[in-house]
Amino acid sequence: MADQVHFELVSPERLLFSANVGEVVIPGTEGDFAVLPGHSNLISTVRPGVIHILDNGAQVSDRIFVEGGFAEVNAGGCTVLAERAIKVSEIDRSKAEQALADAREDVQDAKNDTERNAAILAVNIAEARLNALNTSAY
Amino acid sequence: MPSLKDLKIRINSTKNTQKITSAMKMVSAAKLRRAQEQAEAARPYAERMEKVLGSLAASMAGKDNAPALLAGRGSDAVHLLVVMTSDRGLCGAFNSSITRQARKMARDLKAAGKQVKILCVGRKGRDQLKREFPQDIIGTIEDVAKPRLTFEAAAKIAVRIRDMFEAAEFDVCTIIYNKFKSAIAQIVTPQQLIPFALASANENAPTENAGVASTLYEYEPDEASILADLLPRNLSMQVYRALLENSASEQGARMTAMDNATRNAGDMINKLTINYNRTRQANITKELIEIISGAEAV
């Protein structure tokens, strides 16, 4: 099928998503990018954010939140390797808010640079997760 | 000659042991299946990771700004051995074959004048190694697979290894685990993690290179930062993979060991039963003779 992209989302524990879709929008570290059929070969890191999966009519059919990872696009399709991923509809708002508050506290309490960097990373992930809930699909 | 009662007691206790061993065999058969499924599920991620890393590493090769995790620090004075064993025993030669390999490597390295540090994953490895290398063991990680093995647990170990590397506590890291081949055969495998040796690059170098040449990638951001992001992830993945292989091997080894034990118990019960019946028959014959000869004497 020429007008479809084969998209796979893989985590270390299992294959999360594998299907032919119309278009995928991936939150790269240097900005979101959309993968359409015939995209040039690309390897990019992924920041914490939402992957939008669009069907053939350019309607968003799935939104999946990932905590970073990296994406590979080649002639065979698009593969995202993410350590943790969850569907946006399955995010628990109170838990997400709690995680953000905890992470912010950790930044305050950090004793050294390594701890602080780890905590800041956690804040970014938690913020991105809440953002994913607050924003709707394109 | 043991009395009838002694024999009866031994038969019963052997029967009880047999019940336990056959139950353990069944439990590990179930756990083995689960462990294998988990290992299967991890394969796509590992394969893709390896592919991307292979093409990246090939393009970075020869450049002198390659990250230390990939290229090493140019010295190999201090070695870290990560010895992966199980927390529980009764699994045949599983743990001893790993510790034997670890001991051999540690001795060889010491003979070559290197410093050796040992990180034990699993109680059994520590118990067996602390006699010979009491000062070299720098830590033990227990209960990694409880209640079940997760990627998070592996990532935690990987972070610990990476922190130590960044603090310059060692130069070369090797992980020792049992690779799962079948329920009967496990292969002790030492694998070098830091500096990272591309396993597939050595085995099928020609095809690998051909693949890299035909697909040229754009990199976003640049190759070096992707590599810097990828290598820690890869480290976690390798640890996770080793843990998965190890837990499948452990269950396989235990299954085989318990199968043998059950069979041995069965043999023993048969022998004891024959012995028991003979003794009983001898007693009856003896009593009969006594009665008959008593009657004749009257």
Tab-separated table of C-alpha atoms in Angstrom, chain A residues 4-132:
chain	number	residue	atom	x	y	z
A	4	GLN	CA	0.190	4.108	4.089
A	5	VAL	CA	3.051	4.056	6.558
A	6	HIS	CA	3.862	0.976	8.555
A	7	PHE	CA	4.191	2.261	12.101
A	8	GLU	CA	5.577	0.296	15.039
A	9	LEU	CA	5.884	1.342	18.656
A	10	VAL	CA	8.198	-0.948	20.600
A	11	SER	CA	9.005	-1.042	24.295
A	12	PRO	CA	11.566	-3.376	25.874
A	13	GLU	CA	8.801	-5.462	27.369
A	14	ARG	CA	6.608	-5.854	24.306
A	15	LEU	CA	5.505	-4.652	20.897
A	16	LEU	CA	2.914	-2.017	21.737
A	17	PHE	CA	1.567	-0.967	18.376
A	18	SER	CA	2.030	-2.269	14.881
A	19	ALA	CA	-0.209	-1.302	11.998
A	20	ASN	CA	-0.410	0.480	8.676
A	21	VAL	CA	-1.555	4.039	9.215
A	22	GLY	CA	-2.040	7.155	7.116
A	23	GLU	CA	0.336	9.438	8.957
A	24	VAL	CA	2.266	9.623	12.233
A	25	VAL	CA	3.284	12.788	14.055
A	26	ILE	CA	6.261	12.261	16.314
A	27	PRO	CA	7.574	14.676	18.969
A	28	GLY	CA	11.256	14.842	18.017
A	29	THR	CA	13.768	16.613	20.241
A	30	GLU	CA	14.127	19.323	17.630
A	31	GLY	CA	10.423	19.722	16.952
A	32	ASP	CA	7.481	17.621	15.922
A	33	PHE	CA	7.685	15.926	12.583
A	34	ALA	CA	5.096	14.090	10.560
A	35	VAL	CA	5.906	10.878	8.791
A	36	LEU	CA	4.006	10.337	5.563
A	37	PRO	CA	4.548	7.573	3.018
A	38	GLY	CA	7.834	8.072	1.193
A	39	HIS	CA	9.518	9.998	4.000
A	40	SER	CA	13.307	10.136	3.685
A	41	ASN	CA	15.437	7.970	5.970
A	42	LEU	CA	15.793	9.544	9.378
A	43	ILE	CA	16.947	8.745	12.876
A	44	SER	CA	15.865	11.118	15.591
A	45	THR	CA	15.638	11.201	19.349
A	46	VAL	CA	12.191	11.672	20.827
A	47	ARG	CA	11.302	14.033	23.655
A	48	PRO	CA	8.554	13.292	26.187
A	49	GLY	CA	5.338	14.010	24.352
A	50	VAL	CA	2.458	12.620	22.376
A	51	ILE	CA	2.612	10.562	19.218
A	52	HIS	CA	-0.414	11.204	17.024
A	53	ILE	CA	-1.511	8.433	14.754
A	54	LEU	CA	-3.686	9.561	11.855
A	55	ASP	CA	-5.821	7.331	9.682
A	56	ASN	CA	-6.263	7.711	5.945
A	57	GLY	CA	-8.762	10.542	6.232
A	58	ALA	CA	-6.202	12.559	8.238
A	59	GLN	CA	-8.287	12.067	11.384
A	60	VAL	CA	-6.423	11.397	14.619
A	61	SER	CA	-7.187	7.797	15.517
A	62	ASP	CA	-4.795	7.285	18.418
A	63	ARG	CA	-2.730	9.396	20.787
A	64	ILE	CA	0.070	7.741	22.683
A	65	PHE	CA	2.226	9.419	25.289
A	66	VAL	CA	5.911	8.398	25.341
A	67	GLU	CA	8.586	9.293	27.880
A	68	GLY	CA	11.297	9.759	25.319
A	69	GLY	CA	13.154	7.297	23.154
A	70	PHE	CA	14.111	7.414	19.526
A	71	ALA	CA	12.542	7.031	16.130
A	72	GLU	CA	13.792	5.470	12.949
A	73	VAL	CA	12.212	6.083	9.560
A	74	ASN	CA	13.205	4.081	6.519
A	75	ALA	CA	11.646	2.626	3.421
A	76	GLY	CA	10.080	-0.159	5.479
A	77	GLY	CA	8.165	2.270	7.666
A	78	CYS	CA	8.538	4.102	10.921
A	79	THR	CA	9.656	2.564	14.207
A	80	VAL	CA	9.638	4.277	17.578
A	81	LEU	CA	11.569	2.703	20.435
A	82	ALA	CA	10.280	3.991	23.737
A	83	GLU	CA	10.995	2.733	27.199
A	84	ARG	CA	7.578	3.671	28.476
A	85	ALA	CA	4.419	4.516	26.612
A	86	ILE	CA	0.772	4.877	27.544
A	87	LYS	CA	-2.364	5.862	25.656
A	88	VAL	CA	-3.411	9.403	26.444
A	89	SER	CA	-6.934	8.219	27.268
A	90	GLU	CA	-5.484	5.939	29.945
A	91	ILE	CA	-3.514	8.596	31.798
A	92	ASP	CA	-4.840	9.148	35.300
A	93	ARG	CA	-5.065	12.895	35.855
A	94	SER	CA	-4.675	12.867	39.635
A	95	LYS	CA	-1.691	10.551	39.406
A	96	ALA	CA	-0.107	12.740	36.747
A	97	GLU	CA	-0.579	15.829	38.906
A	98	GLN	CA	0.837	14.014	41.898
A	99	ALA	CA	3.874	12.891	39.876
A	100	LEU	CA	4.518	16.471	38.776
A	101	ALA	CA	4.285	17.777	42.347
A	102	ASP	CA	6.618	15.025	43.571
A	103	ALA	CA	9.112	15.730	40.832
A	104	ARG	CA	9.107	19.478	41.596
A	105	GLU	CA	9.729	18.688	45.243
A	106	ASP	CA	12.646	16.458	44.241
A	107	VAL	CA	14.215	19.367	42.360
A	108	GLN	CA	14.027	21.440	45.539
A	109	ASP	CA	15.452	18.672	47.677
A	110	ALA	CA	18.231	17.637	45.298
A	111	LYS	CA	21.587	17.571	47.023
A	112	ASN	CA	23.883	17.547	44.013
A	113	ASP	CA	23.859	18.170	40.291
A	114	THR	CA	23.223	14.571	39.279
A	115	GLU	CA	20.160	14.373	41.492
A	116	ARG	CA	18.939	17.735	40.286
A	117	ASN	CA	19.321	16.792	36.632
A	118	ALA	CA	17.448	13.553	37.192
A	119	ALA	CA	14.680	15.450	38.982
A	120	ILE	CA	14.452	18.101	36.257
A	121	LEU	CA	14.100	15.324	33.715
A	122	ALA	CA	11.281	13.850	35.789
A	123	VAL	CA	9.568	17.264	35.931
A	124	ASN	CA	9.774	17.560	32.163
A	125	ILE	CA	8.215	14.150	31.716
A	126	ALA	CA	5.475	14.881	34.239
A	127	GLU	CA	4.706	18.266	32.634
A	128	ALA	CA	4.554	16.691	29.211
A	129	ARG	CA	2.198	14.057	30.535
A	130	LEU	CA	-0.184	16.658	31.952
A	131	ASN	CA	0.055	18.689	28.767
A	132	ALA	CA	-0.932	15.631	26.817
